[in-house]
């Protein structure tokens, strides 16, 4: 089944599933707004393939976030940071786990922002009965953190913490 046949020939953004998100769909302009590049990192903004190909199709307040980034770069004080996380439920990550980290790495590289990564192992305990203590739990967390570090985030601008 193709996406178009599933949605009766309409765009996936017009589906009932996305109706509440339509107002947040990227308009092309906000994702292509060019923030001043981080000094020493890039000489110009290159739109990531996630925006260019429409893989990331929805956002909330991306324009406001870019304004905060501009202010941060102009004043030298951090008024913005990146945040993402992972709830370890297996020792390895699949492509669905990787896409947010790839996008976050791109944004950290392009904008030079600090990054906070939260490991939500307690959430997995409550909703999936995965232990939060013991060797198995520690092993899951350590392996997932190794996978996250392998994306190449800047160590001096990255803070990873575990809920438990």
mmCIF file of N, CA and C in Angstrom, residues 30 33-36 61-75 78-81:
data_model
loop_
_atom_site.group_PDB
_atom_site.id
_atom_site.type_symbol
_atom_site.label_atom_id
_atom_site.label_comp_id
_atom_site.label_asym_id
_atom_site.label_seq_id
_atom_site.Cartn_x
_atom_site.Cartn_y
_atom_site.Cartn_z
ATOM 1 N N UNK A 30 11.083 28.750 6.867
ATOM 2 C CA UNK A 30 11.692 28.740 8.194
ATOM 3 C C UNK A 30 12.822 27.736 8.291
ATOM 4 N N UNK A 33 15.798 29.410 6.441
ATOM 5 C CA UNK A 33 16.355 30.663 6.951
ATOM 6 C C UNK A 33 17.802 30.415 7.316
ATOM 7 N N UNK A 34 18.647 31.319 6.947
ATOM 8 C CA UNK A 34 20.061 31.070 7.153
ATOM 9 C C UNK A 34 20.565 31.789 8.392
ATOM 10 N N UNK A 35 20.786 31.048 9.478
ATOM 11 C CA UNK A 35 21.377 31.685 10.647
ATOM 12 C C UNK A 35 22.845 31.966 10.377
ATOM 13 N N UNK A 36 23.375 32.928 11.094
ATOM 14 C CA UNK A 36 24.799 33.192 10.959
ATOM 15 C C UNK A 36 25.552 31.934 11.360
ATOM 16 N N UNK A 61 7.903 26.221 16.322
ATOM 17 C CA UNK A 61 8.669 27.429 16.653
ATOM 18 C C UNK A 61 10.117 27.395 16.177
ATOM 19 N N UNK A 62 10.366 26.826 15.009
ATOM 20 C CA UNK A 62 11.729 26.785 14.480
ATOM 21 C C UNK A 62 12.249 28.196 14.219
ATOM 22 N N UNK A 63 11.392 29.088 13.737
ATOM 23 C CA UNK A 63 11.794 30.476 13.501
ATOM 24 C C UNK A 63 12.204 31.176 14.782
ATOM 25 N N UNK A 64 11.446 30.961 15.851
ATOM 26 C CA UNK A 64 11.782 31.538 17.154
ATOM 27 C C UNK A 64 13.113 30.980 17.652
ATOM 28 N N UNK A 65 13.318 29.685 17.452
ATOM 29 C CA UNK A 65 14.581 29.059 17.863
ATOM 30 C C UNK A 65 15.754 29.666 17.101
ATOM 31 N N UNK A 66 15.589 29.885 15.794
ATOM 32 C CA UNK A 66 16.669 30.491 15.014
ATOM 33 C C UNK A 66 16.942 31.925 15.465
ATOM 34 N N UNK A 67 15.906 32.652 15.861
ATOM 35 C CA UNK A 67 16.117 34.002 16.400
ATOM 36 C C UNK A 67 16.948 33.948 17.680
ATOM 37 N N UNK A 68 16.688 32.976 18.549
ATOM 38 C CA UNK A 68 17.479 32.804 19.776
ATOM 39 C C UNK A 68 18.923 32.442 19.449
ATOM 40 N N UNK A 69 19.109 31.619 18.426
ATOM 41 C CA UNK A 69 20.462 31.246 18.006
ATOM 42 C C UNK A 69 21.198 32.478 17.509
ATOM 43 N N UNK A 70 20.545 33.291 16.688
ATOM 44 C CA UNK A 70 21.170 34.524 16.201
ATOM 45 C C UNK A 70 21.588 35.422 17.370
ATOM 46 N N UNK A 71 20.698 35.567 18.346
ATOM 47 C CA UNK A 71 21.011 36.396 19.517
ATOM 48 C C UNK A 71 22.185 35.808 20.294
ATOM 49 N N UNK A 72 22.226 34.488 20.416
ATOM 50 C CA UNK A 72 23.330 33.826 21.120
ATOM 51 C C UNK A 72 24.652 34.082 20.423
ATOM 52 N N UNK A 73 24.642 33.961 19.104
ATOM 53 C CA UNK A 73 25.875 34.163 18.348
ATOM 54 C C UNK A 73 26.309 35.623 18.377
ATOM 55 N N UNK A 74 25.352 36.538 18.383
ATOM 56 C CA UNK A 74 25.678 37.961 18.381
ATOM 57 C C UNK A 74 26.224 38.424 19.729
ATOM 58 N N UNK A 75 25.675 37.898 20.818
ATOM 59 C CA UNK A 75 26.070 38.363 22.150
ATOM 60 C C UNK A 75 27.127 37.493 22.813
ATOM 61 N N UNK A 78 24.732 32.057 25.745
ATOM 62 C CA UNK A 78 23.868 30.988 25.249
ATOM 63 C C UNK A 78 22.425 31.234 25.655
ATOM 64 N N UNK A 79 21.619 31.583 24.669
ATOM 65 C CA UNK A 79 20.182 31.735 24.880
ATOM 66 C C UNK A 79 19.442 30.552 24.276
ATOM 67 N N UNK A 80 20.188 29.624 23.731
ATOM 68 C CA UNK A 80 19.579 28.451 23.102
ATOM 69 C C UNK A 80 20.496 27.256 23.315
ATOM 70 N N UNK A 81 19.901 26.081 23.349
ATOM 71 C CA UNK A 81 20.662 24.843 23.398
ATOM 72 C C UNK A 81 19.845 23.770 22.708
#
